[in-house]
Amino acid sequence: MCLAIPGKIEMINDSLKGLKMAKVNFGGLTKNICIEWVDVKVGDYVMAHAGVAISKVDTQEAENSLKRLDAILSDFNN
């Protein structure tokens, strides 16, 4: 089983030839993610797994997923 997390693209970097990267915000944690194989722009949400965007997701769906994840983590920490 794998876990993909939704994140919002903050910046796209295409300076590496053949490998498009993006700075993606995962609910406050920002990571560099490969977006080479998805058609996205700044402000879009992607599902990412192991440092690679695997699909673009609807904004509302992504925000709902992040809220549910926050609730689960909050319950876990209490």
XYZ file of C-alpha atoms in Angstrom, residues 17-75:
59
model
C 16.933 19.933 -18.460
C 14.433 17.096 -18.754
C 13.209 17.256 -15.154
C 10.584 19.774 -14.112
C 10.451 20.323 -10.354
C 8.104 22.281 -8.104
C 8.096 23.602 -4.577
C 4.957 22.030 -3.114
C 3.301 22.927 0.191
C 1.853 19.996 2.134
C -0.111 21.766 4.854
C 2.851 23.843 6.016
C 5.661 21.458 5.071
C 7.309 22.445 1.776
C 9.158 19.915 -0.386
C 10.660 19.831 -3.868
C 8.636 17.423 -5.980
C 9.127 16.177 -9.531
C 6.191 17.271 -11.715
C 7.642 16.154 -15.043
C 4.750 13.822 -15.887
C 1.731 15.934 -14.857
C 0.282 19.020 -16.547
C 0.090 21.589 -13.726
C 0.696 25.249 -12.925
C 1.362 27.325 -9.807
C -1.669 27.154 -7.509
C -2.712 23.656 -8.624
C -2.857 20.736 -6.223
C -1.110 17.459 -6.915
C -1.077 14.057 -5.276
C 2.537 13.200 -4.515
C 4.212 9.955 -3.537
C 7.933 9.411 -2.943
C 8.860 12.845 -4.292
C 6.891 12.540 -7.532
C 3.552 14.125 -8.478
C 1.347 11.286 -9.665
C -1.765 13.291 -10.566
C -3.417 16.683 -10.462
C -6.354 16.899 -8.041
C -9.340 19.145 -7.645
C -8.781 22.030 -5.202
C -11.806 21.203 -3.042
C -10.908 17.514 -2.899
C -7.320 18.351 -1.884
C -8.392 20.809 0.816
C -10.897 18.297 2.225
C -8.206 15.601 2.313
C -5.800 17.916 4.135
C -8.494 18.781 6.713
C -9.202 15.082 7.323
C -5.487 14.372 7.661
C -5.120 17.228 10.167
C -8.033 15.815 12.198
C -6.485 12.335 12.223
C -3.093 13.670 13.290
C -4.693 15.861 15.950
C -6.544 12.839 17.417
